[in-house]
Structures are given as C-alpha cells and as structure tokens.
Short mmCIF file of C-alpha atoms in Angstrom, two decimals:
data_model
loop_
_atom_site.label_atom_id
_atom_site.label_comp_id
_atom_site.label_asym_id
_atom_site.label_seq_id
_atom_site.Cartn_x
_atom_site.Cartn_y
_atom_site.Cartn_z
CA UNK A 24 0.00 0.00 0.00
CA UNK A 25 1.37 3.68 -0.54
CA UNK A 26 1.96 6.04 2.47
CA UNK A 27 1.28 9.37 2.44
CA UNK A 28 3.51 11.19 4.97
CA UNK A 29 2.75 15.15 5.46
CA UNK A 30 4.73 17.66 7.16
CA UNK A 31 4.29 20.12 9.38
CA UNK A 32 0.76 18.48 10.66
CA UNK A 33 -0.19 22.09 12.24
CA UNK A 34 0.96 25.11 10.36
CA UNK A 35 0.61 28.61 11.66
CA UNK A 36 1.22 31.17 9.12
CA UNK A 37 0.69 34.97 9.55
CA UNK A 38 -2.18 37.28 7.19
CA UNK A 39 -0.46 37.63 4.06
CA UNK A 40 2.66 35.37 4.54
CA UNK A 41 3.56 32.30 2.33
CA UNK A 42 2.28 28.64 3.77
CA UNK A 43 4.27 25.67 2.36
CA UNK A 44 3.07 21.89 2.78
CA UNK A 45 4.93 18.77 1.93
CA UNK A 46 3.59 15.37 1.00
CA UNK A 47 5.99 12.71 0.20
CA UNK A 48 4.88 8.90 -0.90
CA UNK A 49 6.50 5.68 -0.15
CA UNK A 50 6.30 4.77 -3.89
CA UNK A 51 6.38 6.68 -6.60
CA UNK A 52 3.18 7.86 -8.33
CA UNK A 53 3.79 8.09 -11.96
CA UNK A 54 1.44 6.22 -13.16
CA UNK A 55 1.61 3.13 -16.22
CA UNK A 56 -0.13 6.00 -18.36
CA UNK A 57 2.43 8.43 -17.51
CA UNK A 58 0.11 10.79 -15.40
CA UNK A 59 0.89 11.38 -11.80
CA UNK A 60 -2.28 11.45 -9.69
CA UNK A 61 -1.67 13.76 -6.99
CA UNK A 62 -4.41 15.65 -5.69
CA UNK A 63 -4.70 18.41 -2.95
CA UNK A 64 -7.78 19.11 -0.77
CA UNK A 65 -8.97 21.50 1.42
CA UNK A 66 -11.27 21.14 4.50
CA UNK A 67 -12.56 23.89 6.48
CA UNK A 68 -14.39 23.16 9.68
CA UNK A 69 -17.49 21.78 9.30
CA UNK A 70 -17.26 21.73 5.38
CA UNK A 71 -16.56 18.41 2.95
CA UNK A 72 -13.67 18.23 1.39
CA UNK A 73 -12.87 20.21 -1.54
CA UNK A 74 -10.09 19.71 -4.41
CA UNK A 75 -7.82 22.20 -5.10
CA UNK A 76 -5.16 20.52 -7.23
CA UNK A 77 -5.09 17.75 -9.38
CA UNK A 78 -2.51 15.68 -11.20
CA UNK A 79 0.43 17.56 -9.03
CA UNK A 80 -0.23 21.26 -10.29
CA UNK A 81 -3.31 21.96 -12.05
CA UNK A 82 -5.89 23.88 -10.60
CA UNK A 83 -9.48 23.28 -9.97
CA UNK A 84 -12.21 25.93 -11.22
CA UNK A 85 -12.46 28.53 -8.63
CA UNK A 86 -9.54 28.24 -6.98
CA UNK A 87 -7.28 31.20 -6.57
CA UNK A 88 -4.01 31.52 -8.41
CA UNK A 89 -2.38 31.82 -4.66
CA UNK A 90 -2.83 27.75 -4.42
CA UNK A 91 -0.15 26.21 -6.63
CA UNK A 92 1.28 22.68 -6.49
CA UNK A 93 4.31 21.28 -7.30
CA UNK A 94 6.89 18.32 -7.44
CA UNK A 95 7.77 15.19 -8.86
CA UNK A 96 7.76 10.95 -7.97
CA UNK A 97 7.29 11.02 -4.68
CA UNK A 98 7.76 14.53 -3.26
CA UNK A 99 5.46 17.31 -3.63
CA UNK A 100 4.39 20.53 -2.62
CA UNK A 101 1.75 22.70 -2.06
CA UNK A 102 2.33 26.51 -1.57
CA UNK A 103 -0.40 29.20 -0.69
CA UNK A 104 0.82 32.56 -1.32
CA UNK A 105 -0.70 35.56 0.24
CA UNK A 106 -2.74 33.27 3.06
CA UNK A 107 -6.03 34.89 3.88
CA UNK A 108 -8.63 34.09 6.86
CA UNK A 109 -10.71 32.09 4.61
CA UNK A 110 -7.87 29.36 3.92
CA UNK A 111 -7.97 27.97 7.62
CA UNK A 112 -8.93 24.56 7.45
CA UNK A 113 -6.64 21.22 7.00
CA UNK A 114 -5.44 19.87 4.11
CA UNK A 115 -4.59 16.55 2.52
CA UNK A 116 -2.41 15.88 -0.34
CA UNK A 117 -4.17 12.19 -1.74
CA UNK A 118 -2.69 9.89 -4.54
CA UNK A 119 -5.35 8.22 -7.16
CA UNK A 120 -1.75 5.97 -8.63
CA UNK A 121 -2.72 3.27 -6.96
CA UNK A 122 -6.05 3.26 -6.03
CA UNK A 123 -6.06 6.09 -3.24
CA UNK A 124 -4.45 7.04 0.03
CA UNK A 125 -4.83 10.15 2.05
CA UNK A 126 -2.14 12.05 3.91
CA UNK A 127 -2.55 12.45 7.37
CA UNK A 128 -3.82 16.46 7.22
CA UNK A 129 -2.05 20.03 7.63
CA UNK A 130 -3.98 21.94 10.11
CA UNK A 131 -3.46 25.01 8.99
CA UNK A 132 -4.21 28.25 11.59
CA UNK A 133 -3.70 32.01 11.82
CA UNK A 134 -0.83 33.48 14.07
CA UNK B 8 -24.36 22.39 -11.24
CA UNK B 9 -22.86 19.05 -10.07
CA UNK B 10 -24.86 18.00 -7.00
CA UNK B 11 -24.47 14.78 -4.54
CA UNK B 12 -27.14 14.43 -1.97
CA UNK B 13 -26.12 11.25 0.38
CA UNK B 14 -28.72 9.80 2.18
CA UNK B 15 -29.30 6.39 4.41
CA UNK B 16 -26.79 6.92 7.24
CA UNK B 17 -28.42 6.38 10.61
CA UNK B 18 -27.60 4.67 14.52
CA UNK B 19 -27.20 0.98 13.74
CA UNK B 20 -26.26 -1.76 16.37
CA UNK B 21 -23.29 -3.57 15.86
CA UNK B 22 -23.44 -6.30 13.34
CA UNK B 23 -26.26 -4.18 11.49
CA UNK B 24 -26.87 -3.40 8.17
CA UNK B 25 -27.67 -0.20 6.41
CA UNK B 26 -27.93 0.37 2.78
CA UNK B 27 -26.49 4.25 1.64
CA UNK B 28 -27.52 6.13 -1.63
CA UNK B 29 -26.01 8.80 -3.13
CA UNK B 30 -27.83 10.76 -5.97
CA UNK B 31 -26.33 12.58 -8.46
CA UNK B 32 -27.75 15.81 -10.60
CA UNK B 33 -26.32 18.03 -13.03
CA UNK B 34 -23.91 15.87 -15.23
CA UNK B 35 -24.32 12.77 -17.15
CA UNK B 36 -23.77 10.03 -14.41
CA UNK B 37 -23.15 6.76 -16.74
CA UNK B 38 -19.84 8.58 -18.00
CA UNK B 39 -18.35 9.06 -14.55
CA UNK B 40 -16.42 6.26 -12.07
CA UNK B 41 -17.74 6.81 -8.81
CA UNK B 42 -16.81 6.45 -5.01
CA UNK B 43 -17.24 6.38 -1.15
CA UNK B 44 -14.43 8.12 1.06
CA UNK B 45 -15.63 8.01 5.02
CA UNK B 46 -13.99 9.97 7.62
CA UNK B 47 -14.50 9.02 10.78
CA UNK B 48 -15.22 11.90 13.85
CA UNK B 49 -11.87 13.84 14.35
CA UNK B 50 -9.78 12.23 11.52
CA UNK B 51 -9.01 11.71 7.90
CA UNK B 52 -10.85 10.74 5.02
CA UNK B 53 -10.25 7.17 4.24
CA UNK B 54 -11.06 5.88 0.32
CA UNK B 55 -13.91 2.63 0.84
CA UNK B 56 -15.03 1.72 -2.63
CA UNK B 57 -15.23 2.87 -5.97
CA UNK B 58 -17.24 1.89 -9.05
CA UNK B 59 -16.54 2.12 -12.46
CA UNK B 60 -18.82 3.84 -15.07
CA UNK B 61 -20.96 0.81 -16.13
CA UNK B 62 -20.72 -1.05 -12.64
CA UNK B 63 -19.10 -3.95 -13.44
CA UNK B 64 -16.19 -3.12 -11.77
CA UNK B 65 -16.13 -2.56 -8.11
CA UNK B 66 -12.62 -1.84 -5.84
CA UNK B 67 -12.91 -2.13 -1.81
CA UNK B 68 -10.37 -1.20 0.44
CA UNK B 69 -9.38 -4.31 2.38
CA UNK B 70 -10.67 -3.11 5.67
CA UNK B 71 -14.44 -3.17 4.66
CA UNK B 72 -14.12 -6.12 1.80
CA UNK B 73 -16.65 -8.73 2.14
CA UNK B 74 -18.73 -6.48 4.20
CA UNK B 75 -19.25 -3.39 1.75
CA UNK B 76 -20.77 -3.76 -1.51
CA UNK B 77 -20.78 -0.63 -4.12
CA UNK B 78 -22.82 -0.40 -6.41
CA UNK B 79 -24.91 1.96 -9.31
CA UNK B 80 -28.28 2.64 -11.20
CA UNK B 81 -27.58 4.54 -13.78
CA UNK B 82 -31.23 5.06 -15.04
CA UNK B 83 -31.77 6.55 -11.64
CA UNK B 84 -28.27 8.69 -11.52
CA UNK B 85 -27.89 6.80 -8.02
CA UNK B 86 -24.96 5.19 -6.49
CA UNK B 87 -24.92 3.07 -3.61
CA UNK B 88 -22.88 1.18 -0.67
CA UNK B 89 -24.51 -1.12 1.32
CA UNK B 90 -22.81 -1.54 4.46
CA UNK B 91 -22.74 -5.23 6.40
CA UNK B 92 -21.13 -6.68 9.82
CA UNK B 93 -21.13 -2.95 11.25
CA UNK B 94 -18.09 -2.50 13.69
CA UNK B 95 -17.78 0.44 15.85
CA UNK B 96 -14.74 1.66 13.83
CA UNK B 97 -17.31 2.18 10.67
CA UNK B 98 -18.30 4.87 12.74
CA UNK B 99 -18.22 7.59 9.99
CA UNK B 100 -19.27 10.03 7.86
CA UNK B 101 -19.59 8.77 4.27
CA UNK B 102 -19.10 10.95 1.43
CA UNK B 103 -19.21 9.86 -2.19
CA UNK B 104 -17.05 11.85 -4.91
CA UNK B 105 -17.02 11.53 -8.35
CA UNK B 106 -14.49 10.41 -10.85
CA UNK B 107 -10.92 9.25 -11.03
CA UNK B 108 -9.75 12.75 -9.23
CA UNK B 109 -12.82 12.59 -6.64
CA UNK B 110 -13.59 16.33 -8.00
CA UNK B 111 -16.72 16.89 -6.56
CA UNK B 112 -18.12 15.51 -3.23
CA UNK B 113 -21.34 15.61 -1.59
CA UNK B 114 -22.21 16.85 2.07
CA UNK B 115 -22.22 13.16 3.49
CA UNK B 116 -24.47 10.97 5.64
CA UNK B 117 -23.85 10.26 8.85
CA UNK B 118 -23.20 6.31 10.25
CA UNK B 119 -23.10 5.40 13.91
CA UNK B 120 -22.24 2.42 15.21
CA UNK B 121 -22.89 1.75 18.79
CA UNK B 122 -25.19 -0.48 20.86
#
C-alpha cells in the first residue's frame, strides 16, 4: 500500500505570509499511463472536502491563483501565497496511482 | 451544477446493516467512475469503494471487503454502498465523490455504530 507522509501536521502562518506543505509517498506515483495522480484538498471546519489541485499542479475551477502545487515521484508541494482568513482549514495531499491514500492532514491556523 | 445528496446513514447496532444512496444531478452520471471516502469523527478521510462507469467493476479497500458492496443505477443517476457486519470503527461520515480525481463531493451521511 502507498503512504502518504505530510509535514508540518499544524501550520501557523501569519495574514499575508507564504504557507508551504509537503507530502511525500512511499512509492512513486507516476502512473503506467504516464500521469501522476496527486491531488490536494482543502477542509474547512465543518465543510466536505474540496479539491484544489489535481494531477500535481493543475488547478481546480475557482480556486485562486495563490494555491499552486508542485513536485515530482514522490515529493510534492503545495504553496499558498498571500494566506487569507478564509484558507484555515486542514489539508490533505491524496494519490489516485494506486487506487487512493490520504495524507494524514495540515492543520493550517492564523498566528 | 454538479450536486451529490447522500442519504441512508443512521444509529445501527453492531453487526447491522444499512444500505447508503447517493444521488447525483447536473452531469451525465453513466460517463463518470464513482466512489465512497468516510472519515471518521476527528480524523481523515479514508477511500472505501469505488465503481466504475458501467458497474461492473467494483474496488474495496481491504478493511471493509466482504462487508461493503458498491454499487450503481444509472437510469436513476444513483450510487450506492450497502454496508454489512457494522463495527464500531465504521463509525463515519460517508461521502461519495465523483471520478478518477474525486472532484466533486457531496455533504455526506452520517453512520453510527454503537449499541
């Protein structure tokens, strides 16, 4: 089975600054078709999940240009630039390779 | 407007059975591969069970295999898990999400396991 290992799992980030999460896998997640199926998600409280960004960088409709994602095989990023109020929640970085795992969350909070 | 209304959750006893629907609205539902993520209270979503776009081929994760069984009406844009041999850790919410990225994901139905 692949592992999805997040880090920090609480990040407190200051109005306006830049909040950085990394996901790494215990296998790599190119997949036989080439495609690497990374996804991000966002959870506020009380709230379903949400996708931000899919197949490592591309973003959903709707989602702000501060969300991008990066990274390669088995390490990967997500960056939020600018963080705002509305952005508190927890995120999970989730791989669809092989079949699909969820990272453990980010809980991310305002200083 | 891609809508997913869950529905069937409930308090069940342990060693119940429940049967939960999910029904979809504003895209064409026979095109799409279809799942169930739960998360229990205070932690992660976990993937269950997805579907493929003509049902005949279902994926479980191992933890609920032989108990779960997915499952889809397409003439009635309806997807559904019914859930067998109810432990306590199936305590959940249950959410189902659509396609191979799980881009959209409805508000989810509550199951409780406890006697």
């Amino acid at each position: 089975d692949v592992v999805m290992t997040q880090s920090p799992l609480s990040l407190p980030v200051t109005l306006g600054q830049t909040a950085s999460i990394s996901c790494r896998s215990s296998q790599s997640l190119v997949h036989s078709d080439g495609n690497t199926y990374l996804s991000w998600f966002q959870q506020r409280p009380g709230q379903s999940p949400r996708r931000l960004i899919y197949k490592v960088s591309n973003r959903d409709s709707g989602v702000p240009d501060r969300f991008s994602g990066s990274g390669s095989g088995t390490d990967f990023t997500l960056k939020i630039s600018r963080v705002e109020a509305e952005d508190v929640g927890i995120y999970y970085c989730v791989q669809g390779t092989r079949l699909y795992t969820f990272g453990q969350g980010t809980k991310l909070e305002i200083k | 407007e891609v809508k997913l209304v869950e529905s069937g959750g409930g308090l069940v006893q342990p060693g119940g059975s429940l049967r939960l629907s999910c029904a979809a609205s504003g895209f064409t539902f026979s095109n799409y591969w279809m799942h169930w993520v739960r998360q229990a209270p205070g932690k992660g979503p976990v993937w269950v069970s997805r579907i493929n776009s003509d049902g005949s081929t279902p994926s479980y994760a191992d933890s609920v295999k032989g108990r779960f069984t997915i499952s889809r009406d397409n003439a009635k844009n309806t997807l559904y898990l019914q859930v067998n041999s109810l432990r306590a850790e199936d305590t959940a919410i249950y959410y189902c999400a659509r396609n191979w990225g799980l881009d959209y994901w409805g508000q989810g139905t509550r199951v409780t396991v406890s006697s």
